[in-house]
Short mmCIF file of C-alpha atoms and ligand atoms in Angstrom, two decimals:
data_model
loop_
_atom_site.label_atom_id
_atom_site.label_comp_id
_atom_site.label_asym_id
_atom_site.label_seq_id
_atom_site.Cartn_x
_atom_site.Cartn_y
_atom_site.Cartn_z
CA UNK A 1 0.00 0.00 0.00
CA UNK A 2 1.32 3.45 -0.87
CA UNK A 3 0.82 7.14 1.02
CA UNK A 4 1.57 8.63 -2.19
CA UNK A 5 -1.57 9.80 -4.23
CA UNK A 6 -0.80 7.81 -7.39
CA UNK A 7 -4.38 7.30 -8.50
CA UNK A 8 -7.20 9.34 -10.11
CA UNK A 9 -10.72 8.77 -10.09
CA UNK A 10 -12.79 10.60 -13.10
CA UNK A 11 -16.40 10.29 -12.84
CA UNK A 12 -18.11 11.20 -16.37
CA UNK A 13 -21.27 8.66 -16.02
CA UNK A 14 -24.01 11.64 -15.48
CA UNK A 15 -27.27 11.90 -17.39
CA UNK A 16 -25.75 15.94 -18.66
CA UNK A 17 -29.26 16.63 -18.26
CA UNK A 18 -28.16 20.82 -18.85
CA UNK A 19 -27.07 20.03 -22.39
CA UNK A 20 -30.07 18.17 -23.63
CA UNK A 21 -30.52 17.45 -26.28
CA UNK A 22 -27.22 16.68 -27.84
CA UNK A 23 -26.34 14.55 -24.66
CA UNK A 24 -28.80 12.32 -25.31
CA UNK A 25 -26.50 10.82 -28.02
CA UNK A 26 -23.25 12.34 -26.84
CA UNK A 27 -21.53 11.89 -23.62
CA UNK A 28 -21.06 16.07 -22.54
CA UNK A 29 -17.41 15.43 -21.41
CA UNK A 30 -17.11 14.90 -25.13
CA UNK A 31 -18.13 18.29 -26.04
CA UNK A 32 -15.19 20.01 -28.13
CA UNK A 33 -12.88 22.95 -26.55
CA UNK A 34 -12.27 23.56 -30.21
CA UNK A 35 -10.43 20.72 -31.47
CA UNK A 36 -10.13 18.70 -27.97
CA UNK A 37 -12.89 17.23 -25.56
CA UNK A 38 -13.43 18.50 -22.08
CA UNK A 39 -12.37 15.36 -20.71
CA UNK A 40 -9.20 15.54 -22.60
CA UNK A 41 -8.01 18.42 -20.25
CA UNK A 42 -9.37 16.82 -16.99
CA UNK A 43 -7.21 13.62 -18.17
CA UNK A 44 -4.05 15.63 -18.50
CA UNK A 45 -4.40 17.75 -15.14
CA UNK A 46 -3.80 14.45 -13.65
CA UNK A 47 -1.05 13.18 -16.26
CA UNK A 48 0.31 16.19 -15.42
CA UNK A 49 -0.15 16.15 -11.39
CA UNK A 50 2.11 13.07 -11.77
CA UNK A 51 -0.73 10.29 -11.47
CA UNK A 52 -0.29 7.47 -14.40
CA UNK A 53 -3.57 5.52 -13.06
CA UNK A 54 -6.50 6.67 -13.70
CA UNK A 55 -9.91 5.51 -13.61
CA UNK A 56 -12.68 6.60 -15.72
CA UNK A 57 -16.67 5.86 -14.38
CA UNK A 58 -18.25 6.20 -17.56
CA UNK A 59 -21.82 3.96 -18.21
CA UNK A 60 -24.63 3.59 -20.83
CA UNK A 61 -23.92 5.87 -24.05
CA UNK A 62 -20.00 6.86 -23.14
CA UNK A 63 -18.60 4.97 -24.63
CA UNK A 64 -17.14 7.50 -27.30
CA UNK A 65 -14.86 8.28 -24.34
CA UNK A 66 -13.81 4.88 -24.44
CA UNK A 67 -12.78 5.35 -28.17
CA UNK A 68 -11.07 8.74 -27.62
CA UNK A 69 -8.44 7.17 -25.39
CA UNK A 70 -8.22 4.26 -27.31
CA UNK A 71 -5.40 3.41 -29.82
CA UNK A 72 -6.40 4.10 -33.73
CA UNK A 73 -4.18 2.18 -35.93
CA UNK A 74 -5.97 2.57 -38.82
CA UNK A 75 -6.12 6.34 -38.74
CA UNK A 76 -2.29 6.56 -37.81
CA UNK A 77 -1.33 4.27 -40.59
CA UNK A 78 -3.45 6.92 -43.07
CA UNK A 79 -1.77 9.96 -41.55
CA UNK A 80 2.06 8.54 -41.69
CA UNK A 81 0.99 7.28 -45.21
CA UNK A 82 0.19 11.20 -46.28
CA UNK A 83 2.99 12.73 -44.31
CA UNK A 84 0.64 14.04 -41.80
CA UNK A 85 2.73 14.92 -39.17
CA UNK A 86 0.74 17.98 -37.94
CA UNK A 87 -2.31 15.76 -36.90
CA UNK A 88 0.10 12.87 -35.70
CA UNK A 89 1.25 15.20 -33.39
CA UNK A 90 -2.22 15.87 -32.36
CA UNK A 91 -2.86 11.91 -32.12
CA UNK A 92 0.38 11.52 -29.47
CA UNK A 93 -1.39 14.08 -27.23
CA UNK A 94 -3.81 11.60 -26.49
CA UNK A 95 -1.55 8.49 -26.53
CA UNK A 96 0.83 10.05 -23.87
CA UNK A 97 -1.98 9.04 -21.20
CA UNK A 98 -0.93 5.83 -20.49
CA UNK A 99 -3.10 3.99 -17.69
CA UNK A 100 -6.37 4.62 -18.53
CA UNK A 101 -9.17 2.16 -16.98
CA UNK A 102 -13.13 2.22 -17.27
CA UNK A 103 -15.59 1.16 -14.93
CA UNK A 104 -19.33 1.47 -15.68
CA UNK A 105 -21.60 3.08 -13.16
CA UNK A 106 -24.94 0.93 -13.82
CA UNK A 107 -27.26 3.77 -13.04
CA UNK A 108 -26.64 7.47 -12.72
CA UNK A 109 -27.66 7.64 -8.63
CA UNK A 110 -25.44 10.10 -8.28
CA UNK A 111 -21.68 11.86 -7.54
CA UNK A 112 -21.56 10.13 -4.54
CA UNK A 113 -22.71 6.84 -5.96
CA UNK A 114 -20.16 6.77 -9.05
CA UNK A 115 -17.07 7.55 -6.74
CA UNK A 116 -17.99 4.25 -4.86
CA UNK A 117 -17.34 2.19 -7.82
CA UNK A 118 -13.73 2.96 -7.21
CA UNK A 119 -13.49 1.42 -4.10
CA UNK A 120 -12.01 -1.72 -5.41
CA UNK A 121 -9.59 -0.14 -7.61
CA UNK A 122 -7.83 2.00 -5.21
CA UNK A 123 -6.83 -1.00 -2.78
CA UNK A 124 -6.76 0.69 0.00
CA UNK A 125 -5.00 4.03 -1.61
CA UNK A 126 -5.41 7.86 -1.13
CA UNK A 127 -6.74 9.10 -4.55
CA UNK A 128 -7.94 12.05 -6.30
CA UNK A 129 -11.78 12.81 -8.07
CA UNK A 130 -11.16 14.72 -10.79
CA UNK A 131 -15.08 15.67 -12.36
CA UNK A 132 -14.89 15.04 -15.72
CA UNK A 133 -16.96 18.63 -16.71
CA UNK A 134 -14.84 20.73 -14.97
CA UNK A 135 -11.24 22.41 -16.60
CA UNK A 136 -9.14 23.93 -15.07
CA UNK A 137 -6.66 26.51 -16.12
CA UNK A 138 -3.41 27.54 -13.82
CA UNK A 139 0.16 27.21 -13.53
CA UNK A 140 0.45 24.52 -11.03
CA UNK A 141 -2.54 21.84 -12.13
CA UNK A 142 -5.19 22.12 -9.48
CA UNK A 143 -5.31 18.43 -8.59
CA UNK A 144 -1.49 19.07 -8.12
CA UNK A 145 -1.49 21.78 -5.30
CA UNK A 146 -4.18 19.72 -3.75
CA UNK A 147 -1.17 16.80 -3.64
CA UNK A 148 1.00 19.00 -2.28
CA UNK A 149 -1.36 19.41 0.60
CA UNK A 150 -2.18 16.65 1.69
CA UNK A 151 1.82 15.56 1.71
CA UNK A 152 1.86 17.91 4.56
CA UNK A 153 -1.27 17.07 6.26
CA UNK A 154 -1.74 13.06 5.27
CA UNK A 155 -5.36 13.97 5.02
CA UNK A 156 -8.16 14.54 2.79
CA UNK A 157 -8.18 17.52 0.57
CA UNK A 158 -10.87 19.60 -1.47
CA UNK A 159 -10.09 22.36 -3.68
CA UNK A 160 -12.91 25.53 -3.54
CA UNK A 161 -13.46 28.76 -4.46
CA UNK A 162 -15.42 32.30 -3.46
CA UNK A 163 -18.94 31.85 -5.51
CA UNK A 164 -21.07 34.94 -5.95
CA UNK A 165 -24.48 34.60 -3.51
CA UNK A 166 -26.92 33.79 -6.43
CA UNK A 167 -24.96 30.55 -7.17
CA UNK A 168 -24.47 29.34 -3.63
CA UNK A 169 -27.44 27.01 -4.47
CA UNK A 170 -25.77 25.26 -7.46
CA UNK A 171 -22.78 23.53 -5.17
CA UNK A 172 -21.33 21.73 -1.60
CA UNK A 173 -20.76 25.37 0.63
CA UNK A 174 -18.07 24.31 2.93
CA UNK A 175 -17.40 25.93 6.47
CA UNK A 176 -14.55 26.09 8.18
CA UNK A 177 -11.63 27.66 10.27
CA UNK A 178 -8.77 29.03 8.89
CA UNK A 179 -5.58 27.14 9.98
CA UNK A 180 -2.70 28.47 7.14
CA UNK A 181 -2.30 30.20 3.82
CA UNK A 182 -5.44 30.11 1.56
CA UNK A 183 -5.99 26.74 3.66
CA UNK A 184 -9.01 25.31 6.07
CA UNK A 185 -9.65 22.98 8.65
CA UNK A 186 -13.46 22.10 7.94
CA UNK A 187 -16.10 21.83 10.29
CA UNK A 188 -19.11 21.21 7.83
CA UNK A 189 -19.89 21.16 4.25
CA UNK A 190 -23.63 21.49 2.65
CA UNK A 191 -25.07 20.64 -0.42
CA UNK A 192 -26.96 23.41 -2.53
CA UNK A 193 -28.01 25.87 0.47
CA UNK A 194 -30.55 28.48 0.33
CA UNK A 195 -28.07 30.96 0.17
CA UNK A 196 -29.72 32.44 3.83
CA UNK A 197 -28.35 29.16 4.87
CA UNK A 198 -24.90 28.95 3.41
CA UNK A 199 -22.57 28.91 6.04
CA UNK A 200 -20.13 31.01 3.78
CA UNK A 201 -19.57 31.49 -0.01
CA UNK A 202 -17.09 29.10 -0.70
CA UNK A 203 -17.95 26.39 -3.10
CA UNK A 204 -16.46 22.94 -3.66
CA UNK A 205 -15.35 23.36 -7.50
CA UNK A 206 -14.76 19.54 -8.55
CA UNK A 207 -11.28 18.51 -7.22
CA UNK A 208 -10.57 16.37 -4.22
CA UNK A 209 -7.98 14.32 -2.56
CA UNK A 210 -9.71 11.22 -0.15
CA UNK A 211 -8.05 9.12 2.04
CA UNK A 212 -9.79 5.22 1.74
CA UNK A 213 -11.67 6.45 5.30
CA UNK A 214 -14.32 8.08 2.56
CA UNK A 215 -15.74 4.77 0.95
CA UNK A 216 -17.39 3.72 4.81
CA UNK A 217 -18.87 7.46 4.32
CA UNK A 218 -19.88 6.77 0.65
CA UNK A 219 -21.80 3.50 1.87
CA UNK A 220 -23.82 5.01 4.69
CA UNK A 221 -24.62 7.73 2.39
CA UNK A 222 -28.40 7.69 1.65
CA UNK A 223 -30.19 9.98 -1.26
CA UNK A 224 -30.36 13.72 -0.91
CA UNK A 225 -30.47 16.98 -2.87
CA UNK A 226 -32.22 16.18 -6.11
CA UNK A 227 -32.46 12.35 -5.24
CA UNK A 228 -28.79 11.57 -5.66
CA UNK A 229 -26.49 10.33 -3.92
CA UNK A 230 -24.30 13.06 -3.13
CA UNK A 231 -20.53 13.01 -2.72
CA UNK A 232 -20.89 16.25 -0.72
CA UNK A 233 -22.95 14.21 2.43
CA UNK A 234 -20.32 11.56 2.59
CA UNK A 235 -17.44 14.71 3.25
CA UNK A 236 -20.04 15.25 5.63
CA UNK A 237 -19.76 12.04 7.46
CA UNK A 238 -16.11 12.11 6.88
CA UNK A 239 -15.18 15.51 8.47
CA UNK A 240 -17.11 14.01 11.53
CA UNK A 241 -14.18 11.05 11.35
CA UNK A 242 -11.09 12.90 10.91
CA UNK A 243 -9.44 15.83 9.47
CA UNK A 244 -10.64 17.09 5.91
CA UNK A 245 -8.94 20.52 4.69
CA UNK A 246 -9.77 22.70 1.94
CA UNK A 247 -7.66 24.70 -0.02
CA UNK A 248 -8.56 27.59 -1.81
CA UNK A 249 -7.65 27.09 -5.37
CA UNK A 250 -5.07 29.37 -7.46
CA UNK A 251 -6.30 29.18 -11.30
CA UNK A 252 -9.52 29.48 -12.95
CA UNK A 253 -12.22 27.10 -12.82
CA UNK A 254 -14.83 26.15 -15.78
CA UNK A 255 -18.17 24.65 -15.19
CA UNK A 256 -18.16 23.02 -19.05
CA UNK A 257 -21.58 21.38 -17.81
CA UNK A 258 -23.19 24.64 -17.86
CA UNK A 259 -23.92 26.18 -21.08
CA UNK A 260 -22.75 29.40 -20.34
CA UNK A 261 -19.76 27.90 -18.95
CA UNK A 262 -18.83 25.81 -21.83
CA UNK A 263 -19.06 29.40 -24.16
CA UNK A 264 -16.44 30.55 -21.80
CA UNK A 265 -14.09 27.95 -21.80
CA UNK A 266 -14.28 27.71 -25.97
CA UNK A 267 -13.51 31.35 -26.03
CA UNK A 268 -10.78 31.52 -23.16
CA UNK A 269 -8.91 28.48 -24.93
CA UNK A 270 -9.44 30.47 -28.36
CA UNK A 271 -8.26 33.77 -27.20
CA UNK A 272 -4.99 31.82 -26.35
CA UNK A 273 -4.55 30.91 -30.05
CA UNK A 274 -2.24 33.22 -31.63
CA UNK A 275 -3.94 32.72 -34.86
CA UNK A 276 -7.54 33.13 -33.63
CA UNK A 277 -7.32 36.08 -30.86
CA UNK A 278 -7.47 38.88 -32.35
CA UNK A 279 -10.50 37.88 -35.29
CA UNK A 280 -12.17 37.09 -32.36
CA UNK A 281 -11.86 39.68 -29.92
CA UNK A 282 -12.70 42.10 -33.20
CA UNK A 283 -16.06 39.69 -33.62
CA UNK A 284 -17.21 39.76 -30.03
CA UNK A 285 -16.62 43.68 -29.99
CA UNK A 286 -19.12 43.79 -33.00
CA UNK A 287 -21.22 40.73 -31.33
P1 LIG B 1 -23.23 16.84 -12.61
O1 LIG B 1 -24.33 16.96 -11.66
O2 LIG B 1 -22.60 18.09 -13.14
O3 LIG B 1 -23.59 15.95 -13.88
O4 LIG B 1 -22.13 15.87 -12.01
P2 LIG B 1 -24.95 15.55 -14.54
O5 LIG B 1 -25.88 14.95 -13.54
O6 LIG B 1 -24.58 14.74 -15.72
O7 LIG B 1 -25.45 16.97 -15.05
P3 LIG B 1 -26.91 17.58 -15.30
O8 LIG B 1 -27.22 18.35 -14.06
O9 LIG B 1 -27.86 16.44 -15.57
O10 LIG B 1 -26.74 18.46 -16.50
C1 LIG B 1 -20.75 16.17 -11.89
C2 LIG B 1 -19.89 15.02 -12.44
O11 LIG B 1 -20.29 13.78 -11.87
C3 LIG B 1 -20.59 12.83 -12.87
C4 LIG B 1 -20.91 13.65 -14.11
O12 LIG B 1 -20.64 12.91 -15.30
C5 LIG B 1 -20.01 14.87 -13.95
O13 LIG B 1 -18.73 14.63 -14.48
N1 LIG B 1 -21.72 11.97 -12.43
C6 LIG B 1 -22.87 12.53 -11.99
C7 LIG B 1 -21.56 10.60 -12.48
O14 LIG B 1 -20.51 10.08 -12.88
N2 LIG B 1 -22.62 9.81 -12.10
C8 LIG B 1 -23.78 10.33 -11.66
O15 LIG B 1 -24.70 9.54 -11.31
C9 LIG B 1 -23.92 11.73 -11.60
#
């Protein structure tokens, strides 16, 4: 058995209910960031927080992200053959992500219920939930300064950030006390508060390091908010059992499940193309 986080849980088995209806035929963590899928980026952050095992819950009608990580022969063969060795390039991207395994969530019950299908495959191992909808975009990949964290602490570890009021009803509100830079000890965590009842406006943002001690939680978790079972009542039962920190996240977060959110990503990651910035900064001036 290790201490070192060296595994990544991606869950990516959810209904995408927002994105109706092209999710009812396409798996939303397939949705292009121009030429790449969402999940694409969520994969890397933990290639490139160091983890080479990762787990991906995917279940009925994902199975395009099965394909994506796949190998393609046949299309390699046909770009060698024309001396494409632009879109070769763009093929190695993918096949640098060595370690990629798939477990099917039978029904979509929930967060909560999806990270439980892990259990087996961790043995017994810290690991890291990376949600397959969410991107993030920093210097240091987030699910990396949550590693360094919990090397210090040798406990569980979720990343959050300040949310405006109005949205404090969308996401797990955590409360807590402040025990070191942009870090805290938590006390309680709530799923989708009024936001009268928030106990502050910092939101859990998709990233989390759990010691094994959250599977028990996971199992004596029963449904809640919107009939799920929710990841965010098992933290619950596990900040009652030992430590769980949060750390407030350095980088910006996108919610690529929301459609508004998905706009922004497309036109962050295009406004970082050289070739593509300034067309469209002149179009959404005119827009
Ligand atoms: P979301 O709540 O954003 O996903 O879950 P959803 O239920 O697919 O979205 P809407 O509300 O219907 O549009 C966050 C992450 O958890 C996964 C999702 O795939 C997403 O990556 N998830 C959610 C599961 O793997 N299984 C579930 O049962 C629910």
């Amino acid at each position: 058995m290790s201490n070192n986080v060296r595994k990544a849980v991606i869950p990516a088995a959810g209904l995408g209910t927002r994105f109706l209806p092209v999710t009812k035929s396409m798996p939303k963590e397939m949705l292009p960031i121009i030429d790449k899928p969402v999940i694409h980026y969520v994969v890397e952050e933990a290639a490139d927080s160091g983890i080479d095992d990762i787990l991906l819950i995917t279940g009925r009608g994902k199975r395009a992200i099965e394909d994506y990580f796949d190998d393609a022969p046949e299309l390699r063969m046909h770009l060698e053959r024309h001396g494409k060795s632009r879109e070769l390039d763009a093929l190695n991207e993918i096949s640098r992500f060595s370690g990629i395994h798939f477990v099917r969530q039978r029904e979509p019950k929930g967060l909560g219920d999806a990270v439980l299908y892990a259990e087996k495959h961790c043995e017994g191992e810290p690991f890291a939930v990376l949600l397959g909808d969410d991107i993030m975009k920093d210097h240091i990949p987030c699910t990396k300064q949550l590693i360094d964290v919990f090397n210090k602490t040798g406990s569980s570890v979720i990343a959050i950030q300040e949310v405006p009021t109005e949205q404090l009803n969308r996401y797990g509100i955590v409360s807590g006390k402040e025990c070191g830079k942009n870090l805290l000890l938590l006390d309680d965590i709530v799923e989708k508060p009024r936001p009268n009842d928030a106990p502050s406006n910092f939101s859990s943002i998709g990233r989390y390091i759990f010691t094994p001690a959250i599977f028990s939680c996971l199992k004596r978790t029963t449904k809640g908010a919107g009939g799920e079972v929710q990841l965010t009542d098992a933290i619950r039962l596990l900040i009652k059992k030992e430590d769980v920190y949060a750390y407030v996240y350095q980088g910006k977060r996108f919610d690529t499940g929301d459609k508004l959110g998905y706009i922004e990503t497309i036109i962050e990651y295009a406004l970082d193309d050289e070739a593509m910035k300034a067309p469209l900064q002149a179009f959404l001036k005119r827009a």
